[in-house]
Coordinates of C-alpha atoms and ligand atoms in Angstrom, one line a residue:
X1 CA -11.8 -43.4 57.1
X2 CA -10.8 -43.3 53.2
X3 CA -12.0 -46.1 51.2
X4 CA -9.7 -48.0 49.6
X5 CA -9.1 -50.3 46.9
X6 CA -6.2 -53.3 46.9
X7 CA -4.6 -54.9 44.7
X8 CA -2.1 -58.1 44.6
X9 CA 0.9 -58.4 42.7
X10 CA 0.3 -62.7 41.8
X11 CA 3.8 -62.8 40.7
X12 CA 5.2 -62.0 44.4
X13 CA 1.8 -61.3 47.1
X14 CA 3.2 -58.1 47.3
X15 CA 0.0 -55.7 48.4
X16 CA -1.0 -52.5 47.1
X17 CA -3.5 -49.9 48.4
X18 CA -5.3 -46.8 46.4
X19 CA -7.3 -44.8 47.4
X20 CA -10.8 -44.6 46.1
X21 CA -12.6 -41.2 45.5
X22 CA -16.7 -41.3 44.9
X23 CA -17.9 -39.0 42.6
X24 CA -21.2 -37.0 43.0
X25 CA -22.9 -38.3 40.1
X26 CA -21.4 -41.8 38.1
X27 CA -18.6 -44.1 39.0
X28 CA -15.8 -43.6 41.7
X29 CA -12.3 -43.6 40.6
X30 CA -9.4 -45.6 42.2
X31 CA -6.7 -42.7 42.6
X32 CA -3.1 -44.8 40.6
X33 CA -1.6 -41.4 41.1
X34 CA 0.9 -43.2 43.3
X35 CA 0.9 -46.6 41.2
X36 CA 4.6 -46.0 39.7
X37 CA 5.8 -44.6 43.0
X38 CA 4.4 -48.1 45.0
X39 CA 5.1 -50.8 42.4
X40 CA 7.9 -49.6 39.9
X41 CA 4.8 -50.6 36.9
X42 CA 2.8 -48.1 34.9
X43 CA -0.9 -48.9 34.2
X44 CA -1.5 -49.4 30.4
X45 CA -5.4 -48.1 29.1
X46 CA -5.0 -48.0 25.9
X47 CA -7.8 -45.4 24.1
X48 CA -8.1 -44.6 28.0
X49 CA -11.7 -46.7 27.7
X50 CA -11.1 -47.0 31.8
X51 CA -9.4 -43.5 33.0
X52 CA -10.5 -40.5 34.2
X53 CA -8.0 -37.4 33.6
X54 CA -9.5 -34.7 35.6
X55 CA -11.6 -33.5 37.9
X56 CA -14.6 -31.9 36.5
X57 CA -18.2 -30.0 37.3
X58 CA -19.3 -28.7 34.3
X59 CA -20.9 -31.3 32.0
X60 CA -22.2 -35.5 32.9
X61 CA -23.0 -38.4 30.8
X62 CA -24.6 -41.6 31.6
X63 CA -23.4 -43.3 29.2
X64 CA -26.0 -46.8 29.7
X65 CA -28.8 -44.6 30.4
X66 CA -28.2 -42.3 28.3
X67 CA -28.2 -39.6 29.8
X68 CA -25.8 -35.8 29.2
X69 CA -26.3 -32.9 31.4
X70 CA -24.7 -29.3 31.5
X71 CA -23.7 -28.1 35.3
X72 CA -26.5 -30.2 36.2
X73 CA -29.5 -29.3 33.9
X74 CA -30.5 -32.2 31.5
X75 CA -29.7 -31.9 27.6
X76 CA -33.6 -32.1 26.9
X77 CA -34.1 -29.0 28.8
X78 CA -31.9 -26.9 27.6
X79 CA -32.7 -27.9 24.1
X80 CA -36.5 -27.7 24.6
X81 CA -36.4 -24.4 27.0
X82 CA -33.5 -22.1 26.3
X83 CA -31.2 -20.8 23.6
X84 CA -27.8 -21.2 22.6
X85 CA -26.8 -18.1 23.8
X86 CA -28.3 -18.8 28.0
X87 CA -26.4 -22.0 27.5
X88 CA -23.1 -21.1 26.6
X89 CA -23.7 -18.6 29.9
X90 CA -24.8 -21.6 31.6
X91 CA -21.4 -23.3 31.3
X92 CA -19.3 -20.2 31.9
X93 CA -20.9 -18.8 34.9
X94 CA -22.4 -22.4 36.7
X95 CA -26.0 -20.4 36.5
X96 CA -28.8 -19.8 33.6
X97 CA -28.7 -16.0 33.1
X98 CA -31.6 -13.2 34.0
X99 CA -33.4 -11.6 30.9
X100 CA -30.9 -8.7 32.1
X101 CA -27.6 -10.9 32.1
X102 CA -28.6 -12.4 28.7
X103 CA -28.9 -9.2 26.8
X104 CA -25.5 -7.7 27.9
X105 CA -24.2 -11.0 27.2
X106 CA -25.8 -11.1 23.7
X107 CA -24.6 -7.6 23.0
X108 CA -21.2 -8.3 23.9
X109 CA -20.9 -11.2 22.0
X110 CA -22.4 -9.6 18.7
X111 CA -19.8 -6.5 19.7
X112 CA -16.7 -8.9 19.5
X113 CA -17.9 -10.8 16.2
X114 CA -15.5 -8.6 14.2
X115 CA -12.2 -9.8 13.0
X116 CA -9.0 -7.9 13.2
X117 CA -8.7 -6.8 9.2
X118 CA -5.3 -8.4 8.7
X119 CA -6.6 -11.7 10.0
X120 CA -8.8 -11.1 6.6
X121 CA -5.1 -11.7 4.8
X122 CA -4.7 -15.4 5.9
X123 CA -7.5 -16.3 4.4
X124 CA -6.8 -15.4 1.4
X125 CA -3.5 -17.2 1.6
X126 CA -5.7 -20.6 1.3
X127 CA -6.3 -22.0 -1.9
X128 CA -9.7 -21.6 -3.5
X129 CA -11.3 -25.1 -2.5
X130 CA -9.5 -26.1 0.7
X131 CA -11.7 -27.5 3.7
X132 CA -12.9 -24.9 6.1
X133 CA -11.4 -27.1 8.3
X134 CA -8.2 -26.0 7.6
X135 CA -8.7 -22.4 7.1
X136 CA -10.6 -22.4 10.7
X137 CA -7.8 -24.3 12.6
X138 CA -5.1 -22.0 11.5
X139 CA -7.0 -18.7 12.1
X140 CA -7.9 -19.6 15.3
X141 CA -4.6 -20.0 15.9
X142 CA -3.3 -17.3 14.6
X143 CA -6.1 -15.6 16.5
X144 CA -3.8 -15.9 19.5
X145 CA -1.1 -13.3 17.8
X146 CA -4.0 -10.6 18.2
X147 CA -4.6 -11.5 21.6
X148 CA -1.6 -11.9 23.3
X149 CA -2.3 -10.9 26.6
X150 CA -4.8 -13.5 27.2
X151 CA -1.9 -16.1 27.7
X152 CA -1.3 -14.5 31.4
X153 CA -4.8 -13.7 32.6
X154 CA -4.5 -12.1 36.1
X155 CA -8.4 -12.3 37.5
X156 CA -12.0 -13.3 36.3
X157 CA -12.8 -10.6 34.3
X158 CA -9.8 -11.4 32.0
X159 CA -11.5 -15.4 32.0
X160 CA -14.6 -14.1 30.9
X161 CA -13.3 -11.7 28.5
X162 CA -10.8 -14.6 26.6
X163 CA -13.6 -16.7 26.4
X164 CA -16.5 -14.3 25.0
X165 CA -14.2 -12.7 22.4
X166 CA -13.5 -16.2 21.1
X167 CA -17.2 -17.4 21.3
X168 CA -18.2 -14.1 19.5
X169 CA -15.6 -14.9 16.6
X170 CA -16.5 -18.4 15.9
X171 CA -18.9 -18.3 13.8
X172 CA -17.2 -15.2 12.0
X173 CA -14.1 -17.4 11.4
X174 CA -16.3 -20.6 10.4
X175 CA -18.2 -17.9 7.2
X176 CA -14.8 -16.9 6.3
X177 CA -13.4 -19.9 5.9
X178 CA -16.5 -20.8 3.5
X179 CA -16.8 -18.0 1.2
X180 CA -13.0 -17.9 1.4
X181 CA -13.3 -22.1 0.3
X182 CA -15.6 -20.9 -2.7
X183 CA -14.0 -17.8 -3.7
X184 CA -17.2 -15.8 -2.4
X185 CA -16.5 -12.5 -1.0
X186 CA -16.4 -12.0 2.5
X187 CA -19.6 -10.6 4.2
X188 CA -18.9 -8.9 7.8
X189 CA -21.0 -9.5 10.7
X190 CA -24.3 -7.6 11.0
X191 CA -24.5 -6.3 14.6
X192 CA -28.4 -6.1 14.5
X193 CA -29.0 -10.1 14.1
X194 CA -28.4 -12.5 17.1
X195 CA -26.0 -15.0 16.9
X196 CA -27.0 -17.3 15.0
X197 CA -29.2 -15.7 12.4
X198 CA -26.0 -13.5 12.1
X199 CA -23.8 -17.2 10.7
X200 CA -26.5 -17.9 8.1
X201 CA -26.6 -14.1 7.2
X202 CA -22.4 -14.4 6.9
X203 CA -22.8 -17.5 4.7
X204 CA -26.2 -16.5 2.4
X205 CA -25.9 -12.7 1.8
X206 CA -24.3 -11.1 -1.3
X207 CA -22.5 -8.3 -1.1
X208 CA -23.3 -5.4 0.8
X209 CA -25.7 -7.5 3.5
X210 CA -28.4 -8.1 0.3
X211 CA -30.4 -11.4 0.7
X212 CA -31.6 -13.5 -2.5
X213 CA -35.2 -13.6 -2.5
X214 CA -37.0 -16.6 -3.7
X215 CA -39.3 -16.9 -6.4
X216 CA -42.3 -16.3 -3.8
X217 CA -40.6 -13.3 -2.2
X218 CA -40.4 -15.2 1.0
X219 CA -38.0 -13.8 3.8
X220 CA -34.5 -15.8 3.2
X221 CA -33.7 -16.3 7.2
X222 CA -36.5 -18.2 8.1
X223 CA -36.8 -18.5 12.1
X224 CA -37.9 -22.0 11.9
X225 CA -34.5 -22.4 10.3
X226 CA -32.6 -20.1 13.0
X227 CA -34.1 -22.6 16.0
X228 CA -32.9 -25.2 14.5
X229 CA -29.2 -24.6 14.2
X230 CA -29.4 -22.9 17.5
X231 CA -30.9 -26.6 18.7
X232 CA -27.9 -28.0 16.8
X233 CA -25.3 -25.6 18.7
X234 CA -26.9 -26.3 22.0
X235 CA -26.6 -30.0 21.8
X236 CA -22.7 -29.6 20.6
X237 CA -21.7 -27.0 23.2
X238 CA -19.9 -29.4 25.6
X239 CA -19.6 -33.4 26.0
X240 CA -16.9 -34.1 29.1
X241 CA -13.3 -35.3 28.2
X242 CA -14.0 -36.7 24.3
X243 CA -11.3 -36.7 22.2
X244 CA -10.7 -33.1 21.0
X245 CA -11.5 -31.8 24.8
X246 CA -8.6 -33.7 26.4
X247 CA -6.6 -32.1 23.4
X248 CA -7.4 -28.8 24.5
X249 CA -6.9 -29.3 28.2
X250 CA -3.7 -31.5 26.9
X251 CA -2.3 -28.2 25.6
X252 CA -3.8 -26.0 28.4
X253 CA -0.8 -27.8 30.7
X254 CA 2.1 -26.7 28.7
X255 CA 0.8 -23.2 29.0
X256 CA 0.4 -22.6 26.3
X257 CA -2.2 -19.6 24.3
X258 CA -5.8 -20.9 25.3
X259 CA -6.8 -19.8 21.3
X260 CA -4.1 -22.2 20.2
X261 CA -5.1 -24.6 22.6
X262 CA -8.9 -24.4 21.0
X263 CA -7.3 -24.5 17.7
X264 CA -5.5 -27.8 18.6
X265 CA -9.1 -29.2 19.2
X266 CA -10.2 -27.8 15.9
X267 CA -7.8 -29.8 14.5
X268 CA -8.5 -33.4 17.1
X269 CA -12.4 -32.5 15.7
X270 CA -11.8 -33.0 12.3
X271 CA -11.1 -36.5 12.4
X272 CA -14.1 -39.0 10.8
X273 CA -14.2 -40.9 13.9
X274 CA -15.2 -37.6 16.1
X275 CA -16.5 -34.4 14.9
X276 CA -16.0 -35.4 11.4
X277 CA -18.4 -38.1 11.4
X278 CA -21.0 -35.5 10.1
X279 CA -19.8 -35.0 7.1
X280 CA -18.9 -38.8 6.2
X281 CA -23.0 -39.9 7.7
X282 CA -23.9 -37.1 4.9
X283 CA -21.5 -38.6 2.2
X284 CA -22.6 -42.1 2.9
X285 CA -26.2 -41.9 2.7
X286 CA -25.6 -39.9 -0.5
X287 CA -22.8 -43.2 -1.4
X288 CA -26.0 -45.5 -0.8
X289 CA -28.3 -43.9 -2.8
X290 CA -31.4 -45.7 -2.2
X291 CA -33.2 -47.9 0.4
X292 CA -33.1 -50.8 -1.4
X293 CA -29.3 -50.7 -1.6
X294 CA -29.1 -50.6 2.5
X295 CA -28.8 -54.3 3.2
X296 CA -25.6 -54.4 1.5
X297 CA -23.8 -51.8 3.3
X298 CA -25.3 -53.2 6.6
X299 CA -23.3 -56.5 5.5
X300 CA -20.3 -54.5 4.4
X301 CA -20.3 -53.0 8.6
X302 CA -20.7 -56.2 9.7
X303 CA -18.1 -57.7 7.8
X304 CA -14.7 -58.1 10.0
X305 CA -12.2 -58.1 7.2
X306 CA -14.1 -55.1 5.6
X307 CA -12.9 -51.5 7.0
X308 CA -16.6 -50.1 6.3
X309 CA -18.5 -48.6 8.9
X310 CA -21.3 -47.2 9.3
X311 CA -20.9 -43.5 10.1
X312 CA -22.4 -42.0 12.9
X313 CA -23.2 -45.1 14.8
X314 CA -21.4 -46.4 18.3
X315 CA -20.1 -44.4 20.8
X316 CA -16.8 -44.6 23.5
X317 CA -19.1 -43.8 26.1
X318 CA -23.3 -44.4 25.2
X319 CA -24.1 -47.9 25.4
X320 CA -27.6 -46.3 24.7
X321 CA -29.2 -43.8 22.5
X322 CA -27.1 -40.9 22.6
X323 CA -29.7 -38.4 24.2
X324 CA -29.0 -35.3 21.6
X325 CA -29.7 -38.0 18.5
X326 CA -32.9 -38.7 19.7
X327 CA -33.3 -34.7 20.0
X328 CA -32.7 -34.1 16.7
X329 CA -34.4 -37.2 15.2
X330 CA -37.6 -35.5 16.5
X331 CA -36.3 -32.1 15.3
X332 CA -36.1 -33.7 11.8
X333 CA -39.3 -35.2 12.0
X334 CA -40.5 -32.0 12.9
X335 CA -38.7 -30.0 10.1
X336 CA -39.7 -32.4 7.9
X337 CA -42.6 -30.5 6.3
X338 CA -41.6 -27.0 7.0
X339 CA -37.8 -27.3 5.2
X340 CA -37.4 -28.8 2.6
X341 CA -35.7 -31.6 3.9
X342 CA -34.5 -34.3 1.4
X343 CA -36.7 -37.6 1.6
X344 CA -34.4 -39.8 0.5
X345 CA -31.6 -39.1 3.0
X346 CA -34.5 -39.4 5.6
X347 CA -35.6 -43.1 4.5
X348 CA -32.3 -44.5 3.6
X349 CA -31.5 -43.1 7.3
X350 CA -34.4 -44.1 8.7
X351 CA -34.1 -47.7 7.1
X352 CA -30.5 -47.8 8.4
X353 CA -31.7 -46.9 11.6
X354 CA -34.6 -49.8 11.8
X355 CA -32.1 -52.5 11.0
X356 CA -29.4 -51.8 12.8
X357 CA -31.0 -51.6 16.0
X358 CA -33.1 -55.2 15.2
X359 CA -29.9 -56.6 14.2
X360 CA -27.7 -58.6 16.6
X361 CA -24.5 -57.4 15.4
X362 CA -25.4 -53.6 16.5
X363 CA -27.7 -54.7 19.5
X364 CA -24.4 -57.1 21.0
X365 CA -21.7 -54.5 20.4
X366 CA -24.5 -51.7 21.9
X367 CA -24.3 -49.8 18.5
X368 CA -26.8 -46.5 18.4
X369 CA -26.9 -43.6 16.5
X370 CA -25.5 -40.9 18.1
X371 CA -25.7 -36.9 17.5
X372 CA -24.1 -37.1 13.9
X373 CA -26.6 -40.0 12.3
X374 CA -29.4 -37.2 12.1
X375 CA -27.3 -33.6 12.2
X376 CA -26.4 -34.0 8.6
X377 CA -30.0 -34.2 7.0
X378 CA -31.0 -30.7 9.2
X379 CA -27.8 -29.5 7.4
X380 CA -28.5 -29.9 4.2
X381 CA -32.0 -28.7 4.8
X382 CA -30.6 -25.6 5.8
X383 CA -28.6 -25.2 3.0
X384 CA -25.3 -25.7 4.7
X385 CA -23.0 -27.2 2.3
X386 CA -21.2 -30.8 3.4
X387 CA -17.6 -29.2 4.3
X388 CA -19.1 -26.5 7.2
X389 CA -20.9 -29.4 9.0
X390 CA -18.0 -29.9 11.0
X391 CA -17.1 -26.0 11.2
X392 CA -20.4 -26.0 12.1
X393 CA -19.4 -28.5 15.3
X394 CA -16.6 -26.4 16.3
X395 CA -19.0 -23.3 16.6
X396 CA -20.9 -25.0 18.9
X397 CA -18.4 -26.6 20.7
X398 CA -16.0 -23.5 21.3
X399 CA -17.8 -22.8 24.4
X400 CA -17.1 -26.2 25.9
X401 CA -13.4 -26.3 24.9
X402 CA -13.3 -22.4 26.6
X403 CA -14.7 -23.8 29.6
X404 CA -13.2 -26.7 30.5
X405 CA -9.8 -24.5 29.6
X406 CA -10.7 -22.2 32.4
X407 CA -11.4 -25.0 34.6
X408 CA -8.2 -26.3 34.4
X409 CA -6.2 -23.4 34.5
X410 CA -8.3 -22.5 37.8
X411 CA -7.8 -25.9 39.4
X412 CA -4.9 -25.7 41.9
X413 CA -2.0 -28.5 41.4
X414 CA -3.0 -29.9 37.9
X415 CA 0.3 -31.1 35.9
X416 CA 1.2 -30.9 32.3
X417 CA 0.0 -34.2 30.4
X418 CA 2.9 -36.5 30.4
X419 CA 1.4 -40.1 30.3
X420 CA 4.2 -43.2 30.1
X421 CA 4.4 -46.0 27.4
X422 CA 5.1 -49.9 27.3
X423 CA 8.1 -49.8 25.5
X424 CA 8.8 -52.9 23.3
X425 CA 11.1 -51.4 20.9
X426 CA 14.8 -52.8 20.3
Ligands
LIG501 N1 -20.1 -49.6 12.3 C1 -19.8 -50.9 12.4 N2 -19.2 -51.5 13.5 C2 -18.8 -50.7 14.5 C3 -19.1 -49.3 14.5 C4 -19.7 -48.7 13.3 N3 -20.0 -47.4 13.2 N4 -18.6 -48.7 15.6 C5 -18.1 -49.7 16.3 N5 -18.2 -50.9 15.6 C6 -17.8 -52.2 16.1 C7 -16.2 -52.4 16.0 O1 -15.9 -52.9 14.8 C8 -16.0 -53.3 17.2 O2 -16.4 -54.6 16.8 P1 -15.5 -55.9 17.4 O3 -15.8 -55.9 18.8 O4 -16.1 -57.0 16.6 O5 -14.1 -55.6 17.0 C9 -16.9 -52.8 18.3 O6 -18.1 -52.3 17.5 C10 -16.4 -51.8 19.2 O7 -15.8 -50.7 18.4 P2 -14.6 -49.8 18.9 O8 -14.0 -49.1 17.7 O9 -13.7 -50.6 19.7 O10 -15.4 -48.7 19.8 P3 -14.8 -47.3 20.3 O11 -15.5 -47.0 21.5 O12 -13.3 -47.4 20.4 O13 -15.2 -46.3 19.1 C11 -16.3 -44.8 17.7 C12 -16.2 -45.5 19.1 C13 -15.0 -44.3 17.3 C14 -17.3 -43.7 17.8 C15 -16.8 -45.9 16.7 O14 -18.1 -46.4 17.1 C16 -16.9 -45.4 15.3 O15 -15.9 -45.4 14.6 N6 -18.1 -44.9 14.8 C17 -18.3 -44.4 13.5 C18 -17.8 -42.9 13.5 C19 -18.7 -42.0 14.2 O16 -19.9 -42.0 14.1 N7 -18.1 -41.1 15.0 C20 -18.8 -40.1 15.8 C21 -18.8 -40.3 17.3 S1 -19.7 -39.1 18.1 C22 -18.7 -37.8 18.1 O17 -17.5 -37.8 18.2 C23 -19.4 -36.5 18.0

């Protein structure tokens, strides 16, 4: 017997039964599906804080314990245990690859990092300055006009090639869209370094693949720095149906180019309240200046007729600490002496941190820091300039937006995304 869920019209006792479907892991849903067709009313969730849009098995949260996991492996793990690289495979293929299924993977991806030389023209048709952001959203895009054929794939293989060619071009896109931003010369991809020494390679080297060498002679890719990022890319790679994934799968029912459709959440990423929440944290610790000056600005986020917030704090779906914050507050802890990581970031941060989660404004409203409080700090230790933070977001989180594209278009019976309004116009 289905179990079901019912619900009373007061205005007339008219009945109304839905269906209820239990998930495997997290709450059940109550399947409205037929909601218009039984009661004539549409249900109204604004910021859809109570709906679920899809069916899904790649990636969970636990929002009140805090807890994110990738086709079932916890966050921690993957961080801790395996690269970038075996989790991007992870969330393709529903498995962690064999030393032998990694290296054809890592190959393939470093033999697709190449861009098409005419896609080197729209670049250049930027202006000198203009956010990577930009640049990156509309070459991804445009991506789509090299690869036509990938808007009818016939068979797995064709999946699994649409998605590696874009993973592999990422980062190649993100470096161009920098030197391009700076009027830097492009530098291609160096098929001998991995994936991601290869995007600090494309953003440090001069021309003709030369590396600065510091005052001590020491080597200018450091791995300590290489983990890191990869860390950082690993903990972006996927998180469910946030804002920019249910634009890509929004634009995955039209049927439309899946590299437009990624391109699409390029764009949904850039906004400060999502993905471009790194950038702001970075700006606003920089805006603060000093410890002493934190109270003030905690007042100024607590203030209801003042729009001031504190960036990279709360969360639609953590009610806790967001799992990959707490990751990376123990990376930068760990960084801390080997990078030159900047101090005072660290303690205004760190001070921001400490009163916000004693202070009853932040502790009622279950405020926390999540992933972009600490990313920015690492950042800037790693010499990534402000404006490729969220680039660098997008290189992470191109294997998500792939995957949960795929998903969709293998589900059987999805529809395009139509949802209805409350009209209260004339
Ligand atoms: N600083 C101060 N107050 C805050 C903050 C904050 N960062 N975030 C939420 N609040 C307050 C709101 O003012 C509101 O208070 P009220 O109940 O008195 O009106 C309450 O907390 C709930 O906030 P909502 O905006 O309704 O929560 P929602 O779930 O819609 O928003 C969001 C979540 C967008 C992340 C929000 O917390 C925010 O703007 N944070 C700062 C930007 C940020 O860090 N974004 C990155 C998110 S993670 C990511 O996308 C990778």
């Amino acid at each position: 017997m289905k179990n079901t869920m019912t619900m009373t019209d007061n205005r007339d006792g008219k009945s109304y039964e839905f269906e209820i479907r239990d998930a495997t892991r997290g709450p059940s849903v109550v399947d409205i599906s037929s909601f218009y067709g039984q009661t004539g009313m549409f249900t109204y969730d604004n910021g859809f804080t109570s709906t679920a849009s899809c069916e899904s098995e790649i990636t969970f949260i636990d929002g009140v314990e805090g807890e994110l996991r990738y086709r079932g492996i916890r966050i921690e793990e993957l961080a801790s245990k395996h690269s970038y690289l075996e989790t991007c495979y992870l969330l393709l293929n529903s498995k962690l690859p064999d030393e032998t299924e990694l290296l054809k993977f890592d190959l393939e991806l470093r033999h697709r990092s190449l861009l098409h030389e005419n896609l080197k023209n729209l670049f250049n048709t930027f202006p000198t300055g203009a956010h990577p952001m930009a640049a990156l959203s509309s070459a991804t895009a445009a991506l789509s006009s090299f690869y036509y054929s990938h808007l009818n794939i016939a068979d797995e293989s064709g999946y699994q090639e649409m998605a590696r060619r874009i993973i592999a071009k990422m980062p190649t896109l993100a470096a161009f869209a920098y030197r391009h931003s700076i009027g830097a010369p492009f530098i291609q991809p160096d098929i001998e370094r991995s994936f991601t020494e290869n995007f600090l390679y494309m953003m440090r080297a001069y021309p003709g693949g030369k590396m600065h060498i510091g005052i001590n002679g020491e080597q200018k890719i450091k791995a300590i720095e290489i983990k890191a990022l990869d860390t950082i890319f690993t903990l972006h790679a996927d998180h469910e149906q946030n804002a920019s994934t249910t634009t890509v799968r929004g634009v995955a029912s039209t049927g439309a180019h899946p590299y437009v459709a990624i391109s699409a959440g390029i764009s949904a990423l850039w906004g400060r309240a999502h993905g471009g929440a790194n950038e702001s944290v970075i700006k606003q610790l920089e805006m603060i200046g000093s410890v002493e000056r934190v109270d003030e600005f905690i007042a100024r986020a607590k203030d209801p007729n003042d729009e001031f917030r504190l960036m990279g704090f709360g969360h639609r779906v953590y009610k806790n600490f967001d799992p990959r914050a707490k990751i990376l507050k123990t990376l930068q802890d760990q960084l801390k002496n080997e990078l030159n990581l900047d101090s005072n970031l660290m303690n205004i941060a760190n001070k921001i941190e400490e009163i916000a989660l004693s202070d009853d404004y932040f502790i009622s409203r279950k405020l926390y820091p999540n992933i972009d409080f600490y990313s920015g700090v690492i950042l800037t230790a790693l010499q990534i300039p402000k404006p490729m933070f969220t680039p660098i977001f997008v290189i992470g989180r191109t294997i998500g937006w792939i995957t949960q594209w795929i998903e969709f278009k293998k589900q059987k019976g999805n529809k395009i995304a139509r949802p209805r309004q409350l009209y209260l116009g004339k």
